[in-house]
mmCIF file of C-alpha atoms in Angstrom:
data_model
loop_
_atom_site.group_PDB
_atom_site.id
_atom_site.type_symbol
_atom_site.label_atom_id
_atom_site.label_comp_id
_atom_site.label_asym_id
_atom_site.label_seq_id
_atom_site.Cartn_x
_atom_site.Cartn_y
_atom_site.Cartn_z
ATOM 1 C CA MET A 10 42.818 -11.785 77.249
ATOM 2 C CA THR A 11 41.937 -13.264 80.724
ATOM 3 C CA LEU A 12 40.498 -11.189 83.461
ATOM 4 C CA SER A 13 42.934 -9.876 86.044
ATOM 5 C CA THR A 14 42.334 -10.731 89.709
ATOM 6 C CA SER A 15 44.608 -8.344 91.525
ATOM 7 C CA ALA A 16 46.166 -4.835 91.150
ATOM 8 C CA GLU A 17 49.530 -6.404 90.159
ATOM 9 C CA GLN A 18 47.923 -8.549 87.443
ATOM 10 C CA PHE A 19 45.856 -5.554 86.370
ATOM 11 C CA ASP A 20 48.987 -3.482 85.794
ATOM 12 C CA ALA A 21 50.831 -6.353 84.126
ATOM 13 C CA ASP A 22 47.987 -7.406 81.769
ATOM 14 C CA ALA A 23 47.415 -3.853 80.589
ATOM 15 C CA GLY A 24 50.488 -3.814 78.330
ATOM 16 C CA ASP A 25 51.461 -0.483 76.798
ATOM 17 C CA ASP A 26 49.226 2.288 75.617
ATOM 18 C CA GLY A 27 49.527 1.205 72.031
ATOM 19 C CA GLU A 28 47.270 -1.794 72.842
ATOM 20 C CA ILE A 29 44.462 0.679 73.588
ATOM 21 C CA ALA A 30 45.050 2.673 70.402
ATOM 22 C CA GLU A 31 45.291 -0.317 68.104
ATOM 23 C CA ALA A 32 42.413 -2.401 69.299
ATOM 24 C CA ILE A 33 39.670 -2.556 66.657
ATOM 25 C CA ALA A 34 36.731 -3.520 68.883
ATOM 26 C CA VAL A 35 35.348 -0.863 71.158
ATOM 27 C CA HIS A 36 32.703 -0.637 73.823
ATOM 28 C CA PRO A 37 29.389 0.817 72.437
ATOM 29 C CA VAL A 38 29.985 3.931 74.489
ATOM 30 C CA PHE A 39 32.723 4.812 71.996
ATOM 31 C CA ALA A 40 30.819 3.858 68.846
ATOM 32 C CA ASN A 41 30.488 7.491 67.727
ATOM 33 C CA ALA A 42 33.687 8.795 69.264
ATOM 34 C CA PRO A 43 36.156 10.789 67.141
ATOM 35 C CA ARG A 44 38.842 8.803 65.295
ATOM 36 C CA SER A 45 41.344 11.636 65.398
ATOM 37 C CA VAL A 46 44.901 11.436 66.610
ATOM 38 C CA GLY A 47 44.206 14.155 69.127
ATOM 39 C CA PHE A 48 41.260 12.387 70.666
ATOM 40 C CA ASN A 49 43.163 9.082 70.708
ATOM 41 C CA LYS A 50 46.031 10.718 72.663
ATOM 42 C CA LEU A 51 43.579 12.258 75.119
ATOM 43 C CA ARG A 52 41.837 9.014 75.676
ATOM 44 C CA LYS A 53 45.094 7.136 76.145
ATOM 45 C CA ARG A 54 46.273 9.700 78.703
ATOM 46 C CA LEU A 55 43.088 9.420 80.714
ATOM 47 C CA ILE A 56 43.154 5.642 80.584
ATOM 48 C CA ARG A 57 46.817 5.653 81.752
ATOM 49 C CA GLN A 58 45.947 7.948 84.673
ATOM 50 C CA VAL A 59 42.982 5.800 85.713
ATOM 51 C CA ARG A 60 45.114 2.667 85.556
ATOM 52 C CA GLN A 61 47.823 4.373 87.635
ATOM 53 C CA ALA A 62 45.336 5.516 90.315
ATOM 54 C CA ILE A 63 43.767 2.060 90.494
ATOM 55 C CA THR A 64 47.208 0.504 90.932
ATOM 56 C CA ASP A 65 48.670 3.120 93.273
ATOM 57 C CA PHE A 66 45.856 2.917 95.745
ATOM 58 C CA ASP A 67 45.076 -0.762 95.379
ATOM 59 C CA MET A 68 41.551 -0.188 94.431
ATOM 60 C CA LEU A 69 40.906 -3.722 93.134
ATOM 61 C CA LYS A 70 41.655 -5.310 96.500
ATOM 62 C CA GLY A 71 38.803 -7.787 96.976
ATOM 63 C CA GLN A 72 36.410 -5.743 94.864
ATOM 64 C CA LYS A 73 33.872 -7.600 92.672
ATOM 65 C CA ARG A 74 31.136 -5.061 92.055
ATOM 66 C CA TRP A 75 31.232 -1.272 91.880
ATOM 67 C CA LEU A 76 28.439 1.281 92.014
ATOM 68 C CA VAL A 77 29.410 4.173 89.761
ATOM 69 C CA GLY A 78 27.854 7.449 90.741
ATOM 70 C CA LEU A 79 26.489 9.236 87.657
ATOM 71 C CA SER A 80 25.315 12.880 88.098
ATOM 72 C CA GLY A 81 24.949 13.703 84.468
ATOM 73 C CA GLY A 82 27.997 15.974 84.533
ATOM 74 C CA LYS A 83 31.132 15.718 82.422
ATOM 75 C CA ASP A 84 33.238 14.047 85.104
ATOM 76 C CA SER A 85 30.980 11.152 85.979
ATOM 77 C CA TYR A 86 30.255 10.484 82.311
ATOM 78 C CA GLY A 87 33.965 10.427 81.634
ATOM 79 C CA LEU A 88 34.564 8.163 84.600
ATOM 80 C CA LEU A 89 31.910 5.603 83.423
ATOM 81 C CA ALA A 90 33.241 5.665 79.852
ATOM 82 C CA LEU A 91 36.879 5.009 80.932
ATOM 83 C CA LEU A 92 35.868 2.204 83.305
ATOM 84 C CA LEU A 93 33.783 0.629 80.594
ATOM 85 C CA ASP A 94 36.747 0.857 78.266
ATOM 86 C CA LEU A 95 39.036 -0.987 80.722
ATOM 87 C CA LYS A 96 36.373 -3.627 81.456
ATOM 88 C CA TRP A 97 35.729 -4.136 77.807
ATOM 89 C CA ARG A 98 39.381 -5.022 77.332
ATOM 90 C CA GLY A 99 39.482 -7.433 80.240
ATOM 91 C CA LEU A 100 41.492 -5.103 82.400
ATOM 92 C CA LEU A 101 38.999 -4.363 85.112
ATOM 93 C CA PRO A 102 37.629 -7.489 86.817
ATOM 94 C CA VAL A 103 34.623 -5.929 88.462
ATOM 95 C CA ASP A 104 30.924 -5.611 87.562
ATOM 96 C CA LEU A 105 29.770 -1.999 87.055
ATOM 97 C CA VAL A 106 26.391 -0.640 87.993
ATOM 98 C CA ALA A 107 25.732 2.946 87.066
ATOM 99 C CA CYS A 108 23.494 4.879 89.501
ATOM 100 C CA ASN A 109 21.878 8.284 89.256
ATOM 101 C CA LEU A 110 20.211 9.820 92.288
ATOM 102 C CA ASP A 111 17.350 12.041 91.048
ATOM 103 C CA GLN A 112 17.236 14.575 93.941
ATOM 104 C CA GLY A 113 14.002 16.268 92.762
ATOM 105 C CA GLN A 114 15.569 19.368 91.283
ATOM 106 C CA PRO A 115 13.152 21.494 89.221
ATOM 107 C CA ASN A 116 13.191 20.732 85.518
ATOM 108 C CA PHE A 117 15.466 17.761 85.879
ATOM 109 C CA PRO A 118 15.265 15.821 82.581
ATOM 110 C CA LYS A 119 14.434 12.429 83.997
ATOM 111 C CA HIS A 120 14.621 10.594 80.638
ATOM 112 C CA VAL A 121 18.218 11.599 79.656
ATOM 113 C CA LEU A 122 20.248 9.293 81.822
ATOM 114 C CA PRO A 123 18.159 6.050 81.603
ATOM 115 C CA ASP A 124 17.814 6.477 77.810
ATOM 116 C CA TYR A 125 21.597 7.012 77.448
ATOM 117 C CA LEU A 126 22.574 4.064 79.732
ATOM 118 C CA ALA A 127 20.123 1.778 77.914
ATOM 119 C CA SER A 128 21.518 2.823 74.537
ATOM 120 C CA ILE A 129 25.049 1.720 75.568
ATOM 121 C CA GLY A 130 23.895 -1.372 77.428
ATOM 122 C CA VAL A 131 25.036 -0.419 80.877
ATOM 123 C CA PRO A 132 23.225 -1.953 83.936
ATOM 124 C CA HIS A 133 21.903 0.972 85.900
ATOM 125 C CA ARG A 134 19.601 2.136 88.680
ATOM 126 C CA ILE A 135 17.796 5.417 88.798
ATOM 127 C CA GLU A 136 16.695 6.361 92.358
ATOM 128 C CA TYR A 137 14.330 9.186 93.239
ATOM 129 C CA ARG A 138 14.810 10.932 96.553
ATOM 130 C CA ASP A 139 13.568 14.567 96.980
ATOM 131 C CA THR A 140 16.619 15.876 98.842
ATOM 132 C CA TYR A 141 16.127 19.184 96.967
ATOM 133 C CA SER A 142 13.141 20.164 99.175
ATOM 134 C CA VAL A 143 15.128 19.201 102.335
ATOM 135 C CA VAL A 144 18.137 21.272 101.347
ATOM 136 C CA THR A 145 16.169 24.364 100.297
ATOM 137 C CA ASP A 146 14.152 24.159 103.528
ATOM 138 C CA LYS A 147 17.044 23.697 105.918
ATOM 139 C CA VAL A 148 19.672 25.991 104.411
ATOM 140 C CA PRO A 149 19.246 29.710 105.097
ATOM 141 C CA GLN A 150 18.693 31.955 102.136
ATOM 142 C CA GLY A 151 22.018 33.106 100.676
ATOM 143 C CA ALA A 152 23.969 30.224 102.115
ATOM 144 C CA THR A 153 25.435 27.449 99.871
ATOM 145 C CA TYR A 154 23.719 24.120 99.516
ATOM 146 C CA CYS A 155 26.727 22.059 98.709
ATOM 147 C CA SER A 156 27.595 20.607 102.117
ATOM 148 C CA LEU A 157 24.064 19.385 103.091
ATOM 149 C CA CYS A 158 23.250 18.324 99.552
ATOM 150 C CA SER A 159 26.437 16.259 99.367
ATOM 151 C CA ARG A 160 25.776 14.502 102.732
ATOM 152 C CA LEU A 161 22.238 13.541 101.739
ATOM 153 C CA ARG A 162 23.367 12.331 98.331
ATOM 154 C CA ARG A 163 26.245 10.322 99.838
ATOM 155 C CA GLY A 164 23.998 8.628 102.392
ATOM 156 C CA ASN A 165 21.597 7.528 99.697
ATOM 157 C CA LEU A 166 24.356 6.259 97.483
ATOM 158 C CA TYR A 167 25.751 4.192 100.350
ATOM 159 C CA ARG A 168 22.378 2.592 100.885
ATOM 160 C CA ILE A 169 21.991 1.844 97.119
ATOM 161 C CA ALA A 170 25.484 0.340 97.014
ATOM 162 C CA ARG A 171 24.519 -2.058 99.817
ATOM 163 C CA GLU A 172 21.252 -2.924 98.147
ATOM 164 C CA GLU A 173 23.015 -3.608 94.879
ATOM 165 C CA GLY A 174 25.611 -5.882 96.539
ATOM 166 C CA CYS A 175 28.409 -3.497 95.719
ATOM 167 C CA GLU A 176 31.631 -3.313 97.777
ATOM 168 C CA ALA A 177 32.565 0.196 96.553
ATOM 169 C CA LEU A 178 31.055 3.481 95.540
ATOM 170 C CA VAL A 179 33.036 5.001 92.703
ATOM 171 C CA LEU A 180 32.948 8.781 92.201
ATOM 172 C CA GLY A 181 34.148 11.079 89.461
ATOM 173 C CA HIS A 182 36.251 13.600 91.459
ATOM 174 C CA HIS A 183 39.396 14.704 89.629
ATOM 175 C CA ARG A 184 42.734 16.467 90.248
ATOM 176 C CA GLU A 185 41.133 19.921 90.533
ATOM 177 C CA ASP A 186 38.515 18.657 93.003
ATOM 178 C CA ILE A 187 41.308 17.321 95.252
ATOM 179 C CA LEU A 188 43.368 20.501 95.067
ATOM 180 C CA GLU A 189 40.368 22.791 95.678
ATOM 181 C CA THR A 190 39.336 20.694 98.703
ATOM 182 C CA PHE A 191 42.906 20.932 100.082
ATOM 183 C CA PHE A 192 42.969 24.718 99.807
ATOM 184 C CA MET A 193 39.410 25.117 101.171
ATOM 185 C CA ASN A 194 40.512 23.134 104.257
ATOM 186 C CA PHE A 195 43.808 25.037 104.331
ATOM 187 C CA PHE A 196 42.294 28.556 104.138
ATOM 188 C CA HIS A 197 38.978 28.043 105.895
ATOM 189 C CA GLY A 198 39.309 24.942 107.969
ATOM 190 C CA GLY A 199 42.803 25.467 109.380
ATOM 191 C CA ARG A 200 43.930 21.861 108.538
ATOM 192 C CA LEU A 201 45.891 19.973 105.929
ATOM 193 C CA SER A 202 43.366 17.670 104.486
ATOM 194 C CA ALA A 203 42.268 16.845 100.953
ATOM 195 C CA MET A 204 40.017 14.359 99.147
ATOM 196 C CA PRO A 205 41.456 10.795 99.292
ATOM 197 C CA ALA A 206 41.570 8.542 96.259
ATOM 198 C CA LYS A 207 40.457 5.596 98.480
ATOM 199 C CA LEU A 208 38.400 5.863 101.643
ATOM 200 C CA LEU A 209 36.584 3.549 104.005
ATOM 201 C CA ASN A 210 33.173 4.890 104.976
ATOM 202 C CA ASP A 211 32.298 5.513 108.627
ATOM 203 C CA GLU A 212 30.297 2.274 108.868
ATOM 204 C CA GLY A 213 33.345 0.301 107.678
ATOM 205 C CA ASP A 214 31.475 -1.686 105.035
ATOM 206 C CA LEU A 215 32.046 0.211 101.844
ATOM 207 C CA MET A 216 35.014 1.770 100.016
ATOM 208 C CA VAL A 217 34.767 5.145 98.264
ATOM 209 C CA LEU A 218 37.034 5.195 95.170
ATOM 210 C CA ARG A 219 38.114 8.068 92.993
ATOM 211 C CA PRO A 220 39.915 6.640 89.947
ATOM 212 C CA LEU A 221 40.096 10.106 88.214
ATOM 213 C CA ALA A 222 42.354 11.412 91.054
ATOM 214 C CA TYR A 223 45.247 12.050 88.614
ATOM 215 C CA ALA A 224 43.024 13.388 85.732
ATOM 216 C CA ALA A 225 42.871 16.987 84.870
ATOM 217 C CA GLU A 226 39.488 18.673 84.680
ATOM 218 C CA GLU A 227 40.373 20.339 81.416
ATOM 219 C CA ASP A 228 41.041 16.933 79.870
ATOM 220 C CA LEU A 229 37.761 15.565 81.097
ATOM 221 C CA ALA A 230 35.949 18.594 79.617
ATOM 222 C CA ARG A 231 37.553 17.995 76.278
ATOM 223 C CA PHE A 232 36.850 14.237 76.546
ATOM 224 C CA ALA A 233 33.169 14.936 77.325
ATOM 225 C CA ALA A 234 32.794 17.423 74.472
ATOM 226 C CA ALA A 235 34.330 15.017 71.964
ATOM 227 C CA MET A 236 32.169 12.123 73.244
ATOM 228 C CA GLN A 237 29.073 14.389 73.103
ATOM 229 C CA PHE A 238 27.714 13.197 76.442
ATOM 230 C CA PRO A 239 24.204 14.428 77.140
ATOM 231 C CA ILE A 240 25.298 16.788 79.964
ATOM 232 C CA ILE A 241 22.712 17.686 82.618
ATOM 233 C CA PRO A 242 23.494 21.016 84.338
ATOM 234 C CA CYS A 243 23.083 21.336 88.137
ATOM 235 C CA ASP A 244 20.329 23.881 88.722
ATOM 236 C CA LEU A 245 20.571 23.505 92.508
ATOM 237 C CA CYS A 246 24.050 24.669 93.426
ATOM 238 C CA GLY A 247 25.660 25.300 90.064
ATOM 239 C CA SER A 248 23.732 28.587 89.722
ATOM 240 C CA GLN A 249 24.941 29.975 93.088
ATOM 241 C CA ASP A 250 27.624 32.662 93.039
ATOM 242 C CA GLY A 251 30.409 33.192 95.523
ATOM 243 C CA LEU A 252 31.020 29.585 96.427
ATOM 244 C CA GLN A 253 34.340 28.985 98.239
ATOM 245 C CA ARG A 254 35.142 26.206 95.792
ATOM 246 C CA ASN A 255 34.809 28.608 92.862
ATOM 247 C CA ALA A 256 37.207 31.017 94.527
ATOM 248 C CA MET A 257 39.717 28.125 94.961
ATOM 249 C CA LYS A 258 39.195 27.144 91.315
ATOM 250 C CA GLU A 259 39.952 30.634 90.124
ATOM 251 C CA MET A 260 42.992 30.904 92.390
ATOM 252 C CA LEU A 261 44.491 27.590 91.044
ATOM 253 C CA ALA A 262 43.738 28.559 87.411
ATOM 254 C CA GLY A 263 45.608 31.833 87.999
ATOM 255 C CA ILE A 264 48.642 29.996 89.457
ATOM 256 C CA GLU A 265 48.665 27.546 86.593
ATOM 257 C CA ALA A 266 48.456 30.268 83.983
ATOM 258 C CA LYS A 267 51.449 32.101 85.479
ATOM 259 C CA MET A 268 53.431 28.933 86.284
ATOM 260 C CA PRO A 269 52.384 25.966 84.121
ATOM 261 C CA GLY A 270 52.687 22.601 85.745
ATOM 262 C CA ARG A 271 52.028 23.843 89.265
ATOM 263 C CA LYS A 272 48.850 21.775 89.659
ATOM 264 C CA ASP A 273 50.677 18.571 88.968
ATOM 265 C CA ALA A 274 53.447 19.668 91.358
ATOM 266 C CA MET A 275 50.825 20.423 94.087
ATOM 267 C CA LEU A 276 49.226 16.952 93.576
ATOM 268 C CA ARG A 277 52.588 15.306 93.820
ATOM 269 C CA ALA A 278 53.196 17.219 97.104
ATOM 270 C CA LEU A 279 50.085 15.651 98.595
ATOM 271 C CA ALA A 280 51.662 12.210 97.988
ATOM 272 C CA HIS A 281 55.053 13.219 99.578
ATOM 273 C CA VAL A 282 54.395 14.366 103.129
ATOM 274 C CA ASP A 283 57.240 14.980 105.603
ATOM 275 C CA PRO A 284 55.651 14.986 109.087
ATOM 276 C CA SER A 285 58.870 16.174 110.790
ATOM 277 C CA HIS A 286 58.742 19.379 108.801
ATOM 278 C CA LEU A 287 55.185 20.340 109.791
ATOM 279 C CA LEU A 288 53.801 21.408 113.092
ATOM 280 C CA ASP A 289 51.583 18.499 114.227
ATOM 281 C CA PRO A 290 52.897 16.709 117.336
ATOM 282 C CA LYS A 291 50.341 13.937 116.787
ATOM 283 C CA LEU A 292 52.103 12.997 113.515
ATOM 284 C CA PHE A 293 55.695 13.397 114.679
ATOM 285 C CA ASP A 294 57.235 12.952 118.147
ATOM 286 C CA PHE A 295 58.994 16.223 118.493
ATOM 287 C CA SER A 296 59.527 15.641 122.216
ATOM 288 C CA SER A 297 61.898 12.746 121.441
ATOM 289 C CA LEU A 298 64.322 15.060 119.501
ATOM 290 C CA SER A 299 67.501 15.908 121.330
ATOM 291 C CA PRO A 300 71.085 16.651 120.231
ATOM 292 C CA THR A 301 73.664 13.884 120.519
ATOM 293 C CA LYS A 302 76.303 14.809 123.089
ATOM 294 C CA ASP A 303 79.850 13.458 122.968
ATOM 295 C CA GLU A 304 80.986 11.870 126.227
#
């Protein structure tokens, strides 16, 4: 199978999902993966969703090399495995470089990620930057670290992407991350804004891509457990209680439990915006509306 060179060719070359299920050769990351029907269906669904996101948002446009952010959590491990799967099958014509930013958190197991990446033969870079001390020094006691921590991490990842000759930084945010961000902005920021699947950075020289935009967090958790990824917990912010994002997560989980399928409906709504039925005069020229009068 020849490598694709565009989003259209990517979609055409991919064939049906049976191609993924029936292939005998697998990337080393899947060497010890379950061979069950259930896992195969899960893997096929996630692959299909990643393919769809890449095509819908034209993520392959001019891209040759991607820096894949790897935190050590379930989502970024899943992202890397799915991208490796696509590349292994000749369906993703970009070079992948995995990158972990060691932020100096106490008790961070420095050997886990490099050992794992070396074992599956993935090019990688481990970068040490003590942003932990900066965050704990600057953020008042009792406040959440997430915002400052995220900004510092993103700035370093942009720098590393440039140094590695990458055109894009690829992150493992999923469906729930996007919905939670939307409702955080809705309830606390007073604006309709979510987390885009494709974004140009402020400097205009790097793309930020989120191929897991359509993937459910529950599926990624099941996938990570089945793959037995060496998960590294976040001891910096993951241990803090009362985060706004946790409140949004609980709210969405409650809605989904009472009305199954609402999360997918909400995600579809973000892709079908009707500016004339909102209240933003910058998006729709309300002043030009007037009734037609018969002469």
